[in-house]
CSV table of C-alpha atoms in Angstrom, one decimal:
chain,number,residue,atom,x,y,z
C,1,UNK,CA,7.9,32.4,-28.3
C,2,UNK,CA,6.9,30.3,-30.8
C,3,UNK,CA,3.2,28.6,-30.7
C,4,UNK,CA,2.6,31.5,-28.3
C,5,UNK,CA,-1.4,31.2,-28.0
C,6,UNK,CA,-2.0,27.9,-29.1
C,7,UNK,CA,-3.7,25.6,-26.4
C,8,UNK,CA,-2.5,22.4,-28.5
C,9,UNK,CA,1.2,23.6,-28.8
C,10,UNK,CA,4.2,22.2,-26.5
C,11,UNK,CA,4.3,25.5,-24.9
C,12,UNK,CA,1.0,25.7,-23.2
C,13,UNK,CA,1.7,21.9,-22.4
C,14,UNK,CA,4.6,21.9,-20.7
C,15,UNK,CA,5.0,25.6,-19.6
C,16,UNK,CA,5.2,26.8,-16.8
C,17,UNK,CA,6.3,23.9,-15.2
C,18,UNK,CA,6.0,23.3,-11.4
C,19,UNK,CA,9.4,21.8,-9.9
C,20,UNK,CA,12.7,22.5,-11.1
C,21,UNK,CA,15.4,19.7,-9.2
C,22,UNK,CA,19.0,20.6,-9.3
C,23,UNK,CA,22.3,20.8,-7.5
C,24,UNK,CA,22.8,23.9,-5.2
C,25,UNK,CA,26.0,24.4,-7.0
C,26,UNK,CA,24.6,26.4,-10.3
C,27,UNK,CA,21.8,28.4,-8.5
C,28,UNK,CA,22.9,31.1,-9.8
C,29,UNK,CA,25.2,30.4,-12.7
C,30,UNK,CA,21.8,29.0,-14.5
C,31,UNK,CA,18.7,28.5,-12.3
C,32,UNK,CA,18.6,32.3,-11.7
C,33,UNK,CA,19.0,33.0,-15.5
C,34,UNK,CA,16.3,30.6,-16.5
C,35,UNK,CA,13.9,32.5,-14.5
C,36,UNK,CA,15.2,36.1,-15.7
C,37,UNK,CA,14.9,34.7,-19.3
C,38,UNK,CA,11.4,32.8,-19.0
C,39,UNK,CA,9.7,36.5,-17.3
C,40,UNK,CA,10.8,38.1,-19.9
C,41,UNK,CA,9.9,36.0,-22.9
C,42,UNK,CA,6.5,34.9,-21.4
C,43,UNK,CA,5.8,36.9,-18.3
C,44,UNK,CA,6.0,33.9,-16.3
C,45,UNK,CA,8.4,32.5,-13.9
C,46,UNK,CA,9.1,28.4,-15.6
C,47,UNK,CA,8.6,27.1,-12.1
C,48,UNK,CA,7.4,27.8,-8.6
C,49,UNK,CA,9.2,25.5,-6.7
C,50,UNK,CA,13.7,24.6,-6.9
C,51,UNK,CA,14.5,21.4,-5.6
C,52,UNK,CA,18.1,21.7,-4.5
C,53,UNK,CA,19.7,18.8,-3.6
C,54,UNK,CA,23.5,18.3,-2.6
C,55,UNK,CA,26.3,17.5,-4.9
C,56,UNK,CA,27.1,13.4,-5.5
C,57,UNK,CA,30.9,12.9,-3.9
C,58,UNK,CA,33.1,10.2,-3.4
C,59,UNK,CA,32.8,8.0,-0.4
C,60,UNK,CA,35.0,9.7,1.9
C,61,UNK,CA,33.4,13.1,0.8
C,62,UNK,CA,36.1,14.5,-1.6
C,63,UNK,CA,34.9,16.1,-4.7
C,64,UNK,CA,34.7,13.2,-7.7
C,65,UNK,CA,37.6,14.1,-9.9
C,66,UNK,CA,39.7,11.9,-12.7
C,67,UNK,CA,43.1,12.9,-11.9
C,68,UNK,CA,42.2,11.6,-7.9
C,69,UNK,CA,40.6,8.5,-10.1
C,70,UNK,CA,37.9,8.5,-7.6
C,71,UNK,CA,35.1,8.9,-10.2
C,72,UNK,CA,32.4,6.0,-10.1
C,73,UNK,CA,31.1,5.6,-13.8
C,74,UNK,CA,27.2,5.4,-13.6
C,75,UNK,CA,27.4,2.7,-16.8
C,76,UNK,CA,29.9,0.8,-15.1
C,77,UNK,CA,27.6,0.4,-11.6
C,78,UNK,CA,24.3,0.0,-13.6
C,79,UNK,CA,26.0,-3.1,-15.2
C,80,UNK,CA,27.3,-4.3,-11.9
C,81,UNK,CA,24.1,-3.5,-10.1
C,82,UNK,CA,21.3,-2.2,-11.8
C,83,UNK,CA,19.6,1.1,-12.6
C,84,UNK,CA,17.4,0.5,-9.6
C,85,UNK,CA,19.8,0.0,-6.9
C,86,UNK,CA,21.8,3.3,-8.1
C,87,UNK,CA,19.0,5.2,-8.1
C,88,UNK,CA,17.4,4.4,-5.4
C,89,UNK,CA,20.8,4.8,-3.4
C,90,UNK,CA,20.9,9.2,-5.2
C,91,UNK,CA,17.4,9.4,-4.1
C,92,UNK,CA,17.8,7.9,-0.4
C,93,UNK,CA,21.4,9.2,0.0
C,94,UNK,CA,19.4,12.9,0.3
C,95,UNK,CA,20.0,14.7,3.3
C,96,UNK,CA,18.9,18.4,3.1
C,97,UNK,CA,21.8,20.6,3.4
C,98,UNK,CA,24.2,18.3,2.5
C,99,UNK,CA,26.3,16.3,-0.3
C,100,UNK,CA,25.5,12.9,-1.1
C,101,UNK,CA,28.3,10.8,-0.5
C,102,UNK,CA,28.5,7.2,-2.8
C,103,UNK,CA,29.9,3.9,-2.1
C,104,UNK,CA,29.6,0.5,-3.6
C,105,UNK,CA,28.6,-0.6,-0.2
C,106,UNK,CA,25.4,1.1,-0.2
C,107,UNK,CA,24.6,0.6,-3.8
C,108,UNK,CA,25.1,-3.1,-3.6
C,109,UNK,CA,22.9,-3.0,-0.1
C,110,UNK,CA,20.2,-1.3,-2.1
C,111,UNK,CA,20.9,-4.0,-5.1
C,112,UNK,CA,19.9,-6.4,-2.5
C,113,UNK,CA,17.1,-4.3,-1.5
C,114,UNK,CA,15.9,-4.4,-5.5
C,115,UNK,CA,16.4,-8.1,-5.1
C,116,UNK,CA,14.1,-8.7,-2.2
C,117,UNK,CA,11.5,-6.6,-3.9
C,118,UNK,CA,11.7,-8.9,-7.0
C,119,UNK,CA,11.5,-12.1,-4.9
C,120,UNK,CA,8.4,-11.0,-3.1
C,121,UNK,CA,7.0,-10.3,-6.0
C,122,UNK,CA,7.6,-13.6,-7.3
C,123,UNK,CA,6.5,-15.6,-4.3
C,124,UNK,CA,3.2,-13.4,-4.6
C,125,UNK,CA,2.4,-14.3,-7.9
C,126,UNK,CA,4.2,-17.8,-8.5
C,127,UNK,CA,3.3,-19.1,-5.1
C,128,UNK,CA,0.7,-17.8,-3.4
C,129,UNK,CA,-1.7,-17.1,-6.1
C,130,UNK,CA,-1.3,-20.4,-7.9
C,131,UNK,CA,-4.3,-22.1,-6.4
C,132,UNK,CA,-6.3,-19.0,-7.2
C,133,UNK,CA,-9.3,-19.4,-9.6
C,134,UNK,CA,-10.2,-16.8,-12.5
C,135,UNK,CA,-13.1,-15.1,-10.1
C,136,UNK,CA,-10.8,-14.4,-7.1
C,137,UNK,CA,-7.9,-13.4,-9.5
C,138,UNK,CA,-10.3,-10.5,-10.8
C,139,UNK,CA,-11.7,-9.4,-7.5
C,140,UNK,CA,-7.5,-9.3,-6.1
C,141,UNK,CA,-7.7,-5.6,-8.5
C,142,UNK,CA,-7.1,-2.9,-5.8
C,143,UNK,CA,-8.4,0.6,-6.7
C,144,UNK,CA,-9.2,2.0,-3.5
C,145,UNK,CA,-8.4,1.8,0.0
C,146,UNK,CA,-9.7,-1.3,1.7
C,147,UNK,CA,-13.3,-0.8,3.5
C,148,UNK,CA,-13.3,-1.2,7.4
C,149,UNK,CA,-16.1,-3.5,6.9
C,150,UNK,CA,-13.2,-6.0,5.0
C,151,UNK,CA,-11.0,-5.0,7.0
C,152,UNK,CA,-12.8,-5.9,11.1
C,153,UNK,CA,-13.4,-9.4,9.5
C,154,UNK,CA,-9.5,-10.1,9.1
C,155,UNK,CA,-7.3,-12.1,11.8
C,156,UNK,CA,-5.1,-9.9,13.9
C,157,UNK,CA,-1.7,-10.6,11.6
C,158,UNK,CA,-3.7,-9.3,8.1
C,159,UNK,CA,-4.6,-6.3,10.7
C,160,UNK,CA,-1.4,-5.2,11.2
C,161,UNK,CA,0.7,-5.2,8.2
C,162,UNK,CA,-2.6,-3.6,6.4
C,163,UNK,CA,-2.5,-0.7,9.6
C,164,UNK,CA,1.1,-0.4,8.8
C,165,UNK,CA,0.4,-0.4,5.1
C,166,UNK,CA,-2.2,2.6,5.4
C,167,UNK,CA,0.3,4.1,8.0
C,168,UNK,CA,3.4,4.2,5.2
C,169,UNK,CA,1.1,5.4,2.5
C,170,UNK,CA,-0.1,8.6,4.7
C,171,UNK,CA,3.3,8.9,5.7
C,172,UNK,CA,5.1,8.8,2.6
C,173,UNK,CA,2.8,11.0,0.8
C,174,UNK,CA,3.5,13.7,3.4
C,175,UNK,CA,7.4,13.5,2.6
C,176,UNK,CA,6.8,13.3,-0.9
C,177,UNK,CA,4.7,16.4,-0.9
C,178,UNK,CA,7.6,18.3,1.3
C,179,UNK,CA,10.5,17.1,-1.1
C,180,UNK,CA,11.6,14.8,1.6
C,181,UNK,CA,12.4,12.1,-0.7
C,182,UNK,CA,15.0,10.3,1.7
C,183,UNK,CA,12.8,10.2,4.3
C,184,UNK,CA,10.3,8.5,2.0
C,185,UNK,CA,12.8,5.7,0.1
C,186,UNK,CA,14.0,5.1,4.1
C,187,UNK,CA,10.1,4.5,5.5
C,188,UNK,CA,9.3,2.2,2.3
C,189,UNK,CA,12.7,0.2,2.8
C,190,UNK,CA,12.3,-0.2,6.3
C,191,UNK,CA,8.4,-1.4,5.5
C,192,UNK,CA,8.8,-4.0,2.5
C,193,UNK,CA,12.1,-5.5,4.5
C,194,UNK,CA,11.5,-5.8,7.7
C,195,UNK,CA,7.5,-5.8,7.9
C,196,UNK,CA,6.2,-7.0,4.3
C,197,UNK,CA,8.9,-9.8,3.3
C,198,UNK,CA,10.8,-11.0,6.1
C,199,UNK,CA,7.2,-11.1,8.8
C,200,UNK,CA,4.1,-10.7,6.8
C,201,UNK,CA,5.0,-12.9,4.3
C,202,UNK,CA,6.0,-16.0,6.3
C,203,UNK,CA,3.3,-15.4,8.3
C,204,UNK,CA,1.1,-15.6,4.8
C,205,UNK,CA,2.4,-19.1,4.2
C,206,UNK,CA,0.7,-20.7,7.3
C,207,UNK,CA,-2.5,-19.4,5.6
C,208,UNK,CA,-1.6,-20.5,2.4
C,209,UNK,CA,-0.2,-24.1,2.7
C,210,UNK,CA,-1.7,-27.1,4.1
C,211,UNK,CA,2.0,-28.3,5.7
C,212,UNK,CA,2.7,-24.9,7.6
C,213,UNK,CA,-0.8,-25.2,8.7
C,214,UNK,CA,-3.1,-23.8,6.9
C,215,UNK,CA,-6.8,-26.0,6.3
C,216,UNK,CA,-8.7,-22.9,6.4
C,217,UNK,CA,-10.0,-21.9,2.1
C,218,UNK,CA,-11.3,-17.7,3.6
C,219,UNK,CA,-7.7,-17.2,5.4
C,220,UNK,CA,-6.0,-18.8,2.3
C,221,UNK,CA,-8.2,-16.4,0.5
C,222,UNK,CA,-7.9,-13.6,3.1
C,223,UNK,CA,-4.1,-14.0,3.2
C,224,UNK,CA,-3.5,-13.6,-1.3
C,225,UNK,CA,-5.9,-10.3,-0.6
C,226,UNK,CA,-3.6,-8.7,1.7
C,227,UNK,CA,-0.7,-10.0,0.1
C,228,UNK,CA,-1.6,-8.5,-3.1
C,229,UNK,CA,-3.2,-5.4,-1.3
C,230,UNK,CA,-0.3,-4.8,0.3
């Protein structure tokens, strides 16, 4: 091949590669070929691992076809719904073994989902970290875990969303390092809904404002750490 031998060329950067992701349907029409080819040429398989994943049907599991006009145009839902809520809906919708079915249901559930994201986001930032000075904005960095010395001194409530937190990540990782990538989108919904946006972060706002009951400056403080931690 071309550049063959030199450490700077795209060759050596990008091959072999490590995971190959595909549809089960052209396993041999192309995935076998591109190894038979790549041996050959280089003397090395391109990758070591094929992610198949199933085929993307219609809702009631049909194959997707014009003439049945059951076809869902990927421009025409990212403008109704985002790029985010239809992918996340391929990547969750993975079930090994078997197709993905698609529906505007679950896209626009996952739109919502995208949605929720953005607002918590927004209430961290806008909201609770307005009354934040310049020296606790640049200790709120996270780039490690938290210590267990930081972490005995919190109230039970910053305890248990940041135990849950550490739980997801270990979790996660595993499914992501097994290709269980619907596991993972389900684990992280279930989390930032459920346990982030609709508990932890109510519970944040009796830290945080003086109406809801917060008079306490290190829970207020406490409370914009795990929020942003988290």
């Amino acid at each position: 091949p071309a550049s063959e031998g030199d450490e700077n060329s795209d060759l050596a950067r990008f091959y072999p590669a490590t995971c190959l992701e595909t549809g089960y349907d052209i396993l041999f029409f192309w995935v076998a070929r591109m190894v038979m080819m790549g041996i050959e040429l280089t003397g090395k398989s391109p990758f070591s691992v094929v992610y198949l994943h199933g085929l993307v049907r219609a809702a009631d599991g049909s194959k997707m076809s014009k003439t049945k006009g059951n076809v869902i145009d990927p421009l025409e839902t990212v403008a109704k719904y985002g790029a985010d809520s239809l992918r996340y809906s391929l990547v969750t919708g993975v079930t090994p073994g078997q197709d993905i079915p698609l529906n505007m249901e679950k896209i626009e559930a996952n739109r919502n989902f995208a949605n929720k994201l953005w607002n918590s986001c927004k209430f961290v930032t806008g909201n609770a970290l307005k009354n934040a000075d310049e020296e606790e904005l640049n200790q709120l960095g996270v780039s490690s875990p938290m210590t267990s010395e930081e972490f005995d001194k919190l109230l039970l409530p910053e305890k248990y969303i940041i135990s849950k937190c550490h739980s997801l990540v270990a979790s996660v990782t595993e499914d992501l390092e097994k290709y269980q990538l619907g596991a993972a989108g389900s684990k992280i919904y279930e989390f930032m809904w459920d346990q982030y946006a609709d508990w932890y972060i109510e519970i944040s706002k009796t830290r945080l404002y003086e109406g809801a009951g917060g008079d306490s400056i290190e829970e207020a403080k406490a409370a914009r750490r795990v929020l942003v931690y988290v």
